[in-house]
Amino acid sequence: MIMIATLFFMDLAGISLNNLSLLALALVVGLVIDDGIVVRENIIRWIDRGYRPMEAASKGTAEVIVPVIATSATILAVFLPVAYAEGIIGQFFKDFGFTVSIAIIVSTFEALTMAPMLSAYFFKKSDNEIREHSDDLAAEVAGRGVLDRLYARVLNWTLDHKIITTVMAILVIGVSMLSARYIDQAFLPNLDRGQFDVGMELASGTPLDVTTREALQVEAIIRSHPMVEDVFTTIGGTGTPESAGFFVKVFDDGSKEPSRQVIDALREPLSSVPGISFQLSDGATGGDNLLGGKEIIVEMVGATGSYNDLGAQAELLAAELATVPGLVDLDISYKSGKPEAQLKVDRARASEFGLTTAQIGSTLRTLVNGEVASTFRGEGTEANIRVQLREDDRAGVDDITNINMMSASGQLVPLRNISAIKMESGPNEIVRIDREPTVSIGANTSGVPLPTVQNAVAALLASYEFPDGVSAKLGGDAEIQADSFRNLGLAMLLSIVFIYMVLASQFGSFIQPLLIMLAMPLAIIGAILALSLTDRPLDLTAFIGFIMLMGLVTKNSILLVEFANRQRRAGFNADVAMRQAGPIRLRPILMTALSLILAMIPVAVGLSSGGEFRQSMAIAIMGGMITSTFLTLLIVPVAYSIVVGFLDRLSERRALRREANEEAQRQRLRERQAEEQRSEPSSGSVQPAGD
């Protein structure tokens, strides 16, 4: 019912079923039942205490309405900043954030309305109903299962040894944070589709027959790899006879990233082919296919000099970049262009023969390129009759200069007598960024983490001596990644601030939200450990998983702290209140955590096509939920007992001092009044008589 309602409101909001919204739906499958679990479990608890289902539904729902609303509000506080993030993050996860938010709102409404109503009518009466209503929490815990009693003993031990527990928690958090430095980083997950592309380019102006001959040799090299299943070759397909492309399909042998393995194996034999540049791309979701550029791009800007000079400087810098370990597939955007024969007509000389530049150009176009003079028709077929010089008469520059032009008087004039021809080549295009001529050097990485290569390239650029007026900076995925993670960091900061504001308003305290938020670093421990054990990089989706954990893991702490506060209001101190809250809230905490973890298993396994894109996020969420669930049940009670207990004792001392001060003031007032009474003259005294 919740999912149907979510789809309905998604349609009203204009959210389509795309990769990100489906990912959100896969996540909320295990999330939308959490509020219902908390409400229904508490209703069952009241039924077990001897209350009728109708009364238990009312009391049980009223008891957990605050934590249910608080947990939903914290999750909304996490996902809405992600939905409104700027840049590529906002484009990617707008539908994701809104879909999760819609589902959470619907599930909260269902938990507070439908769940108690259905529970009142369908839950069975307890055998304890014949007894008096029991409010003995110790007896309630003792009557539960082995797991509840075992946790109660462990909780009592941690609360009896607060210093040891605190030190151990700090050490675990510190070690996990240090280990995060050794996790590989990436921007987007690599989706190995079992195929890749190879681009081949010869010198500009290379004839098509030469390109064909070289392409066949390259195809043979590619086919020689045992994992290559098939190769589809195109030659000159882009309108440039000096280029060719190869679409390669590889066998799926069950190994990790088979396409990248073949690419890495082919780089060395292809690089040994002289006079040809190659570009290899695995077509992964991420890197150059998705973002339209290489993983690393160095943008060289020249404020002075010609574009050809800037291109020459880029080639020198590319040679230096080639020495950086892990940097492969270097390519320069500057292309020298095809050699061309530029004809300059001597207008004065041509006018002596009655010839104009337009006439000379038109004649050359007809003789060299040809012109359709007529159409041949016969036996149901048609063919254009093109008039042009024989190929041998237009094969080279000398042949062109020997062409005769017909003067106005009918005289044949050799073209070399009225013009001059010179061979030149220039760039195919001139790229400007912010009006500045720019040449880009692109490259991919192989075998070395992207951040490591980025740092090496940045260090090389910092030490490189550029000519006057020339500069270079990192761009491409490096720039996009830095911007994206910066936006994600801001979204995480806003999420934490919003969570604190929500909790402070719900609990009416500035300190207790901090205790609840202790679950956040406890979740990071598991997320980092899970990524390390599964050899997954800290990429964009994993970072999103970290942000999501900020809201998800506070649910457990809220349930504990809210019940402990209820017991404190009943007259128990903080230590006793938490000893009671832990076992009572253990069951809903484990049930909600387990539902989310189980829902993430199919996503983490990545059974569907393109599942690698979602794996890192699911693995991070699973690891974070596992560690935060178990550590929250131990660390948060200890922190609550220490901090809230100290504040309660401080409040008691202040109250005692205030009461003592008030009693002292009252005593001084009584003494002053007594002294005033003693100092007043008696109203019955006799005055002496006069004469």
XYZ file of C-alpha atoms in Angstrom:
691
model
C 0.000 0.000 0.000
C 2.810 2.401 0.875
C 4.634 1.695 -2.395
C 1.441 2.188 -4.432
C 0.808 5.512 -2.724
C 4.442 6.494 -3.298
C 4.150 5.766 -7.022
C 0.939 7.813 -7.138
C 2.550 10.876 -5.560
C 5.660 10.407 -7.722
C 3.440 10.685 -10.769
C 1.822 13.839 -9.382
C 5.291 15.315 -8.786
C 6.398 14.469 -12.334
C 9.052 11.956 -11.257
C 9.606 9.227 -13.832
C 10.774 5.661 -13.253
C 14.457 6.087 -14.055
C 17.660 4.581 -12.721
C 17.821 6.899 -9.706
C 14.136 6.767 -8.751
C 14.196 2.961 -9.013
C 17.285 2.948 -6.793
C 15.356 5.044 -4.277
C 12.417 2.630 -4.401
C 14.787 -0.294 -3.826
C 16.100 1.496 -0.744
C 12.726 2.449 0.731
C 11.433 -1.128 0.444
C 13.266 -1.821 3.687
C 12.724 1.664 5.073
C 8.997 2.336 4.795
C 8.096 -0.501 7.150
C 10.276 0.836 9.979
C 7.671 3.190 11.438
C 5.016 0.511 11.179
C 7.306 -1.957 12.945
C 7.886 0.453 15.829
C 4.175 1.191 16.253
C 2.962 -2.397 15.916
C 5.694 -3.794 18.167
C 4.800 -1.318 20.881
C 1.107 -2.153 20.555
C 1.938 -5.848 20.958
C 4.025 -4.941 24.009
C 1.023 -3.252 25.617
C -1.193 -6.218 24.743
C 1.338 -8.535 26.412
C 1.109 -6.373 29.525
C -2.587 -7.252 29.819
C -4.352 -4.479 27.905
C -7.131 -5.050 25.414
C -6.110 -4.522 21.715
C -8.172 -1.335 21.381
C -6.666 0.226 24.494
C -3.199 -1.103 23.633
C -3.403 0.457 20.163
C -4.189 3.835 21.696
C -1.578 3.704 24.448
C 1.095 2.037 22.310
C 0.789 4.553 19.472
C 0.737 7.523 21.838
C 3.913 6.252 23.506
C 5.949 6.152 20.272
C 4.426 9.033 18.311
C 7.321 11.335 19.241
C 10.148 8.979 18.153
C 8.264 8.015 14.973
C 7.866 11.645 13.910
C 11.429 12.453 14.981
C 12.954 9.583 12.994
C 10.986 10.479 9.874
C 11.938 14.131 10.215
C 15.639 13.273 10.499
C 15.491 11.168 7.326
C 13.774 14.013 5.477
C 16.460 16.352 6.802
C 19.045 14.142 5.078
C 17.444 13.541 1.702
C 16.051 16.979 0.917
C 19.504 18.691 0.926
C 20.722 15.973 -1.460
C 17.764 16.634 -3.758
C 18.567 20.359 -3.855
C 22.347 19.965 -4.250
C 23.992 21.885 -7.065
C 25.916 20.634 -10.077
C 25.993 17.057 -11.257
C 24.957 15.857 -7.777
C 21.674 17.719 -7.975
C 21.032 16.439 -11.497
C 21.770 12.855 -10.489
C 19.959 12.663 -7.181
C 17.042 15.071 -7.448
C 14.575 12.296 -8.281
C 16.326 10.057 -5.760
C 15.894 12.474 -2.855
C 12.301 13.370 -3.669
C 11.291 9.720 -4.110
C 12.681 8.745 -0.705
C 11.073 11.798 0.915
C 7.659 10.961 -0.550
C 7.906 7.356 0.631
C 8.919 8.394 4.163
C 6.007 10.828 4.485
C 3.551 8.189 3.279
C 4.974 5.521 5.612
C 4.787 7.849 8.625
C 1.163 8.654 7.868
C 0.381 4.945 7.541
C 2.160 4.074 10.787
C 0.247 6.664 12.829
C -3.186 6.066 11.285
C -3.683 2.729 9.548
C -1.344 0.701 11.765
C -3.116 1.374 15.096
C -6.556 0.989 13.520
C -5.747 -2.373 11.946
C -3.915 -3.526 15.069
C -6.926 -2.746 17.260
C -9.176 -4.950 15.159
C -6.883 -7.774 14.063
C -4.437 -8.332 16.941
C -5.486 -11.093 19.309
C -6.011 -10.634 23.002
C -3.186 -11.719 25.297
C -3.417 -14.502 27.836
C -2.299 -11.900 30.371
C -5.561 -10.011 30.012
C -7.126 -11.908 32.895
C -4.406 -10.526 35.161
C -4.072 -6.960 36.359
C -2.276 -4.539 34.103
C 1.449 -4.948 34.702
C 3.831 -1.966 34.634
C 6.832 -3.842 36.035
C 9.500 -3.389 33.314
C 11.933 -5.749 35.026
C 9.350 -8.502 34.981
C 8.566 -7.666 31.358
C 12.213 -8.072 30.323
C 12.570 -11.256 32.363
C 9.619 -12.718 30.506
C 11.188 -12.109 27.104
C 13.537 -14.284 25.058
C 17.145 -15.268 25.558
C 18.467 -12.462 23.323
C 16.729 -9.772 25.383
C 18.078 -11.145 28.647
C 21.578 -11.538 27.188
C 21.573 -7.942 25.949
C 20.354 -6.754 29.352
C 23.382 -8.390 31.008
C 25.802 -6.912 28.444
C 24.201 -3.482 28.829
C 24.505 -3.665 32.599
C 28.200 -4.522 32.258
C 28.890 -1.554 29.952
C 27.011 0.806 32.268
C 29.004 -0.548 35.204
C 32.289 -0.014 33.283
C 31.688 3.311 31.563
C 35.342 4.341 31.308
C 36.432 1.099 29.622
C 33.518 1.259 27.189
C 34.213 4.899 26.330
C 37.920 4.325 25.709
C 37.212 1.312 23.507
C 34.671 3.291 21.471
C 37.126 6.145 20.915
C 39.846 3.728 19.811
C 37.533 1.946 17.365
C 36.360 5.223 15.835
C 39.923 6.522 15.551
C 41.255 3.368 13.883
C 38.381 3.300 11.395
C 38.914 6.935 10.453
C 42.616 6.303 9.869
C 41.861 3.246 7.735
C 39.666 5.387 5.476
C 42.855 6.892 4.049
C 43.733 3.553 2.462
C 40.449 3.076 0.586
C 40.680 3.744 -3.134
C 38.728 6.730 -4.363
C 36.848 7.142 -7.608
C 34.270 9.461 -9.071
C 31.694 7.093 -10.553
C 31.543 3.300 -10.453
C 32.919 1.418 -13.435
C 30.278 -0.594 -15.248
C 31.982 -3.329 -17.243
C 29.628 -4.131 -20.116
C 31.878 -6.763 -21.659
C 32.861 -4.525 -24.561
C 35.115 -1.593 -25.342
C 36.124 0.751 -28.152
C 39.485 1.405 -29.759
C 40.041 4.573 -31.744
C 42.902 4.701 -34.246
C 44.278 7.772 -35.999
C 47.111 8.148 -38.491
C 48.809 11.282 -39.718
C 46.440 13.884 -41.110
C 45.860 13.445 -44.833
C 46.684 9.729 -44.905
C 44.916 8.062 -47.877
C 42.093 5.648 -47.192
C 43.921 2.652 -48.649
C 46.836 3.166 -46.234
C 44.416 3.492 -43.308
C 42.694 0.275 -44.396
C 45.963 -1.627 -44.537
C 47.016 -0.443 -41.072
C 43.546 -1.074 -39.620
C 43.630 -4.708 -40.703
C 46.953 -5.165 -38.923
C 45.578 -3.544 -35.760
C 42.479 -5.731 -35.927
C 44.713 -8.800 -36.046
C 46.511 -7.612 -32.896
C 43.195 -7.143 -31.089
C 41.852 -10.535 -32.171
C 45.005 -12.241 -30.933
C 43.923 -11.752 -27.313
C 42.221 -14.930 -26.061
C 39.418 -13.052 -24.278
C 38.314 -11.166 -27.418
C 35.110 -12.670 -28.787
C 34.499 -10.437 -31.810
C 35.689 -7.201 -33.445
C 33.689 -4.807 -35.619
C 35.858 -2.390 -37.608
C 34.908 0.903 -39.264
C 37.369 2.791 -41.457
C 36.933 6.437 -42.357
C 33.422 6.350 -40.985
C 33.678 9.844 -39.521
C 34.566 11.392 -42.862
C 38.282 11.361 -42.096
C 40.179 8.758 -44.149
C 43.047 8.720 -41.640
C 40.912 7.342 -38.779
C 39.397 3.978 -37.899
C 37.417 2.529 -35.016
C 37.120 -0.927 -33.486
C 34.178 -2.164 -31.422
C 35.462 -5.099 -29.365
C 33.346 -7.645 -27.493
C 35.007 -9.814 -24.858
C 34.107 -13.162 -23.340
C 32.493 -13.128 -19.907
C 34.725 -15.454 -17.911
C 33.265 -14.404 -14.564
C 36.264 -12.275 -13.645
C 36.053 -8.734 -12.345
C 36.086 -6.069 -15.096
C 37.103 -8.309 -18.047
C 37.016 -5.383 -20.485
C 39.557 -3.423 -18.477
C 41.791 -6.468 -18.275
C 41.829 -6.773 -22.067
C 42.383 -3.028 -22.480
C 45.374 -3.086 -20.134
C 46.785 -6.098 -21.994
C 46.407 -4.468 -25.430
C 47.981 -1.124 -24.562
C 51.569 -2.350 -24.894
C 51.262 -4.145 -28.285
C 49.234 -1.272 -29.747
C 51.709 1.340 -28.543
C 54.458 -0.472 -30.454
C 52.722 0.198 -33.800
C 54.616 3.170 -35.312
C 52.909 6.291 -36.629
C 49.487 5.563 -35.104
C 47.814 6.987 -32.015
C 45.236 4.923 -30.138
C 42.448 5.772 -27.714
C 40.888 2.966 -25.666
C 37.614 3.313 -23.781
C 35.654 0.637 -21.931
C 32.371 2.498 -22.264
C 31.895 2.459 -18.510
C 29.351 4.582 -16.687
C 31.765 7.172 -15.525
C 34.939 8.523 -16.962
C 34.950 9.796 -20.486
C 31.721 8.293 -21.821
C 29.330 9.749 -19.291
C 31.019 13.076 -18.760
C 32.226 13.703 -22.260
C 35.905 13.907 -21.305
C 38.889 11.983 -20.022
C 39.352 11.107 -16.388
C 42.083 13.727 -16.229
C 42.217 16.797 -18.446
C 44.908 19.460 -18.377
C 43.764 22.714 -19.956
C 46.608 24.790 -21.383
C 45.809 28.435 -22.067
C 47.947 30.737 -24.186
C 47.447 34.484 -24.037
C 50.159 35.229 -26.605
C 51.510 33.602 -29.743
C 49.748 31.562 -32.402
C 47.546 28.544 -31.847
C 50.183 26.396 -33.537
C 52.716 27.530 -30.926
C 50.284 26.637 -28.157
C 49.782 23.215 -29.712
C 53.539 22.680 -29.802
C 53.787 23.573 -26.110
C 50.959 21.133 -25.369
C 52.879 18.358 -27.093
C 55.919 19.088 -24.915
C 53.795 19.028 -21.764
C 52.115 15.791 -22.884
C 55.534 14.182 -23.167
C 56.204 15.107 -19.529
C 52.783 13.875 -18.422
C 53.461 10.525 -20.068
C 56.064 9.880 -17.354
C 53.439 10.032 -14.573
C 52.763 6.478 -13.284
C 49.255 5.281 -14.044
C 48.544 7.902 -16.713
C 47.548 6.292 -20.024
C 45.716 7.079 -23.273
C 47.131 10.590 -23.588
C 45.469 12.661 -26.288
C 45.805 16.289 -27.369
C 42.858 18.288 -28.661
C 45.134 20.228 -30.997
C 45.325 18.671 -34.452
C 47.597 20.118 -37.105
C 45.052 19.560 -39.852
C 45.436 18.221 -43.356
C 48.198 19.563 -45.617
C 46.607 21.825 -48.215
C 47.780 23.564 -51.363
C 47.027 27.274 -51.160
C 46.775 28.980 -54.573
C 47.472 32.696 -54.704
C 46.485 34.336 -58.005
C 48.550 37.211 -59.400
C 45.617 39.486 -60.209
C 47.639 41.889 -62.358
C 49.161 39.113 -64.428
C 45.817 37.307 -64.780
C 44.056 40.491 -65.919
C 46.486 40.789 -68.816
C 44.920 37.604 -70.194
C 41.400 38.681 -69.286
C 41.096 36.197 -66.421
C 39.572 36.779 -62.981
C 40.065 34.941 -59.706
C 36.492 33.639 -59.851
C 37.003 32.210 -63.341
C 40.225 30.491 -62.317
C 38.601 29.015 -59.181
C 35.578 27.754 -61.110
C 37.746 26.111 -63.756
C 39.921 24.398 -61.134
C 36.855 23.135 -59.280
C 35.480 21.572 -62.458
C 38.763 20.004 -63.538
C 39.795 18.676 -60.105
C 36.505 17.833 -58.393
C 34.517 17.264 -61.574
C 31.115 18.450 -62.713
C 28.036 16.535 -63.799
C 27.606 17.355 -67.500
C 24.766 14.987 -68.358
C 22.956 11.791 -67.365
C 23.244 8.440 -69.072
C 20.003 6.458 -69.287
C 19.717 2.923 -70.508
C 17.860 -0.289 -69.679
C 16.153 1.121 -66.611
C 19.291 2.606 -65.068
C 20.656 6.113 -64.777
C 24.213 7.299 -64.205
C 25.707 10.771 -63.961
C 28.345 11.709 -66.491
C 31.034 13.590 -64.580
C 33.651 15.603 -66.478
C 37.044 15.998 -64.798
C 40.744 15.503 -65.366
C 42.199 12.039 -65.327
C 43.534 11.017 -61.918
C 47.115 10.995 -63.223
C 46.711 14.624 -64.369
C 45.618 15.851 -60.901
C 47.673 13.620 -58.606
C 50.079 16.294 -57.306
C 50.823 19.993 -57.015
C 52.947 19.996 -60.181
C 50.045 18.537 -62.127
C 47.791 21.343 -60.894
C 50.244 24.073 -61.901
C 50.467 22.610 -65.415
C 46.733 23.065 -65.993
C 46.023 25.500 -68.834
C 43.508 28.316 -68.503
C 41.611 29.632 -71.541
C 42.144 33.400 -71.898
C 39.586 35.801 -73.330
C 41.406 35.693 -76.678
C 41.346 31.876 -76.731
C 44.991 31.533 -75.725
C 45.974 28.682 -73.335
C 47.796 30.068 -70.298
C 49.560 27.673 -67.847
C 48.351 28.203 -64.292
C 51.907 28.513 -63.007
C 52.358 31.703 -65.094
C 49.568 33.590 -63.296
C 49.675 32.152 -59.750
C 51.842 30.701 -57.001
C 51.135 27.558 -54.949
C 52.514 26.731 -51.506
C 51.819 23.842 -49.129
C 50.605 24.720 -45.612
C 48.706 23.127 -42.773
C 46.802 24.680 -39.855
C 44.671 23.512 -36.965
C 41.337 21.929 -37.734
C 39.723 24.115 -35.093
C 40.661 26.755 -32.553
C 39.104 26.244 -29.124
C 38.621 29.239 -26.832
C 37.559 29.170 -23.190
C 36.693 32.574 -21.735
C 38.065 34.067 -24.976
C 41.459 32.488 -24.373
C 42.904 29.973 -26.882
C 42.952 26.609 -25.110
C 44.458 23.215 -25.871
C 43.380 20.255 -23.744
C 45.485 17.230 -22.878
C 43.336 14.277 -21.865
C 44.290 10.982 -20.250
C 42.843 8.034 -18.374
C 44.226 6.118 -15.424
C 45.178 2.473 -15.112
C 46.437 0.557 -12.107
C 46.782 3.647 -9.909
C 43.938 5.336 -7.965
C 42.629 8.491 -9.588
C 43.411 10.779 -6.601
C 47.035 9.579 -6.609
C 47.410 10.376 -10.299
C 45.685 13.729 -9.819
C 48.129 14.702 -7.097
C 51.081 13.656 -9.269
C 49.794 15.686 -12.227
C 49.144 18.698 -10.005
C 52.694 18.475 -8.640
C 54.107 18.273 -12.172
C 52.122 21.333 -13.276
C 53.308 23.256 -10.226
C 56.966 22.595 -11.056
C 56.695 22.861 -14.849
C 58.255 25.949 -16.445
C 55.732 27.420 -18.862
C 56.632 30.080 -21.442
C 55.440 33.613 -20.810
C 51.709 33.944 -21.326
C 51.049 30.188 -21.086
C 49.447 28.437 -18.113
C 47.749 25.115 -17.376
C 45.308 23.705 -14.837
C 43.575 20.435 -14.040
C 40.118 19.936 -15.503
C 37.956 17.051 -16.679
C 36.831 14.460 -14.142
C 39.252 15.883 -11.594
C 37.478 19.233 -11.650
C 34.011 17.680 -11.736
C 34.910 15.274 -8.943
C 36.240 18.038 -6.724
C 33.122 20.122 -7.344
C 30.810 17.155 -6.758
C 32.432 16.068 -3.509
C 32.459 19.686 -2.370
C 28.696 19.862 -2.961
C 28.254 16.518 -1.224
C 30.260 17.749 1.740
C 28.010 20.797 1.952
C 24.928 18.567 1.687
C 26.270 16.367 4.497
C 26.965 19.399 6.681
C 23.471 20.762 6.058
C 21.989 17.352 6.802
C 23.782 17.182 10.146
C 22.655 20.719 11.030
C 19.058 19.971 10.029
C 19.082 16.719 12.007
C 20.322 18.574 15.079
C 17.638 21.247 14.682
C 14.899 18.633 14.301
C 16.063 16.663 17.331
C 16.516 19.777 19.451
C 12.948 20.837 18.717
C 11.595 17.345 19.388
C 13.441 16.730 22.658
C 13.597 20.311 23.940
C 17.299 19.971 24.677
C 20.585 21.122 23.197
C 22.578 18.209 24.663
C 20.456 15.143 23.955
C 20.569 15.585 20.128
C 24.345 15.288 20.362
C 23.972 12.004 22.251
C 21.590 10.711 19.594
C 23.982 11.770 16.835
C 26.755 9.631 18.355
C 25.382 6.909 16.097
C 26.778 8.757 13.061
C 30.503 8.031 13.605
C 29.549 4.522 14.703
C 27.929 4.030 11.292
C 30.980 5.359 9.444
C 33.012 2.575 11.082
C 30.927 -0.117 9.441
C 30.672 1.662 6.100
C 34.455 1.993 5.813
C 35.000 -1.596 6.936
C 32.428 -2.923 4.447
C 33.996 -1.033 1.535
C 37.438 -2.325 2.515
C 36.341 -5.962 2.807
C 34.536 -5.901 -0.554
C 37.341 -3.984 -2.308
C 34.974 -1.202 -3.347
C 36.203 2.372 -3.873
C 34.881 5.415 -2.084
C 32.976 6.789 -5.064
C 30.022 9.079 -5.598
C 27.359 6.511 -4.731
C 29.253 5.378 -1.615
C 29.409 8.999 -0.472
C 25.651 9.228 -0.969
C 25.362 6.116 1.197
C 27.381 7.873 3.908
C 24.980 10.824 3.822
C 21.974 8.518 3.985
C 23.433 6.789 7.035
C 23.412 10.119 8.861
C 19.625 9.992 8.968
C 19.071 6.249 9.108
C 21.226 5.411 12.116
C 19.728 8.092 14.367
C 16.480 6.092 14.404
C 17.894 3.619 16.917
C 19.246 6.313 19.216
C 15.939 8.180 19.147
C 14.048 5.092 20.314
C 16.478 4.587 23.205
C 16.702 8.198 24.356
C 12.973 8.885 24.105
C 12.072 5.887 26.274
C 14.812 6.738 28.771
C 13.441 10.280 29.035
C 9.999 8.833 29.712
C 11.430 6.758 32.567
C 13.292 9.746 33.991
C 10.046 11.682 34.097
C 8.609 8.735 36.019
C 11.241 9.292 38.717
C 14.182 7.083 37.710
C 17.715 8.414 37.353
C 19.496 8.395 33.973
C 21.422 5.184 34.626
C 18.380 3.161 35.659
C 16.260 4.702 32.908
C 18.685 3.537 30.226
C 19.001 0.079 31.786
C 15.243 -0.190 31.304
C 15.102 1.468 27.877
C 17.686 -0.779 26.218
C 15.977 -4.171 26.620
C 12.506 -2.719 25.973
C 13.591 -1.057 22.703
C 15.897 -3.882 21.574
C 13.253 -5.705 19.558
C 12.067 -2.788 17.364
C 15.658 -1.624 16.856
C 16.784 -5.022 15.598
C 13.674 -5.477 13.453
C 13.980 -2.109 11.697
C 17.720 -2.521 11.133
C 17.323 -6.060 9.831
C 14.574 -5.057 7.402
C 16.782 -2.393 5.829
C 19.856 -4.650 5.699
C 17.924 -7.461 4.021
C 16.437 -5.024 1.508
C 19.945 -3.892 0.565
C 21.301 -7.391 -0.122
C 20.003 -7.671 -3.740
C 21.332 -4.189 -4.488
C 24.721 -4.955 -2.910
C 25.073 -8.205 -4.854
C 24.411 -6.348 -8.121
C 22.481 -9.110 -9.844
C 20.875 -6.846 -12.442
C 22.567 -5.284 -15.447
C 24.400 -2.139 -14.402
C 24.200 -3.186 -10.763
C 27.769 -2.017 -10.148
C 26.478 1.559 -10.132
C 24.456 0.882 -6.966
C 26.715 -1.594 -5.188
C 28.952 0.826 -3.291
C 25.999 2.686 -1.796
C 24.243 -0.507 -0.703
C 27.435 -1.982 0.777
C 28.155 1.226 2.706
C 24.594 1.322 4.067
C 24.675 -2.336 5.104
C 28.025 -2.003 6.869
C 27.016 1.215 8.581
C 23.682 -0.174 9.758
C 25.272 -3.331 11.180
C 27.918 -1.572 13.270
C 25.734 1.363 14.289
C 22.920 -0.939 15.413
C 25.080 -3.007 17.744
C 27.357 -0.209 18.929
C 24.461 2.197 19.435
C 22.858 -0.296 21.810
C 26.003 -0.057 23.970
C 27.690 3.313 23.392
C 24.643 5.601 23.425
C 23.386 4.250 26.789
C 26.816 4.837 28.323
C 27.035 8.376 26.930
C 23.465 9.085 28.036
C 24.134 7.796 31.530
C 27.293 9.902 31.854
C 26.074 13.176 30.342
C 22.413 13.212 31.351
C 23.268 11.778 34.754
C 25.792 14.574 35.271
C 23.271 17.189 34.145
C 20.621 15.718 36.430
C 23.007 15.780 39.388
C 24.005 19.314 38.486
C 20.355 20.308 38.338
C 19.723 18.632 41.686
C 22.622 20.492 43.287
C 21.382 23.748 41.795
C 17.912 22.986 43.069
C 19.293 22.180 46.526
C 21.374 25.372 46.537
C 18.378 27.358 45.343
C 16.218 25.776 48.017
C 18.898 26.419 50.630
C 19.208 30.032 49.502
C 15.460 30.451 49.612
C 15.340 28.889 53.093
C 18.179 31.163 54.194
C 16.316 34.169 52.843
C 13.178 33.082 54.646
C 15.172 32.596 57.883
C 16.730 36.045 57.554
C 13.299 37.493 56.913
C 11.923 35.818 60.040
C 14.875 37.048 62.118
C 14.430 40.571 60.783
C 10.765 40.520 61.578
C 11.470 39.231 65.103
C 14.090 41.907 65.646
C 11.709 44.588 64.453
C 9.072 43.344 66.836
C 11.503 43.462 69.772
C 12.630 46.979 68.924
C 9.096 48.426 68.745
C 7.901 50.275 72.030
C 5.094 48.666 73.946
C 1.711 50.191 73.127
C 0.630 49.998 76.898
C 3.482 52.134 78.440
C 2.534 55.006 80.983
C 3.611 58.628 80.436
C 4.676 60.700 83.527
C 2.080 63.312 84.753
C 2.875 66.991 84.541
C 2.199 69.814 87.056
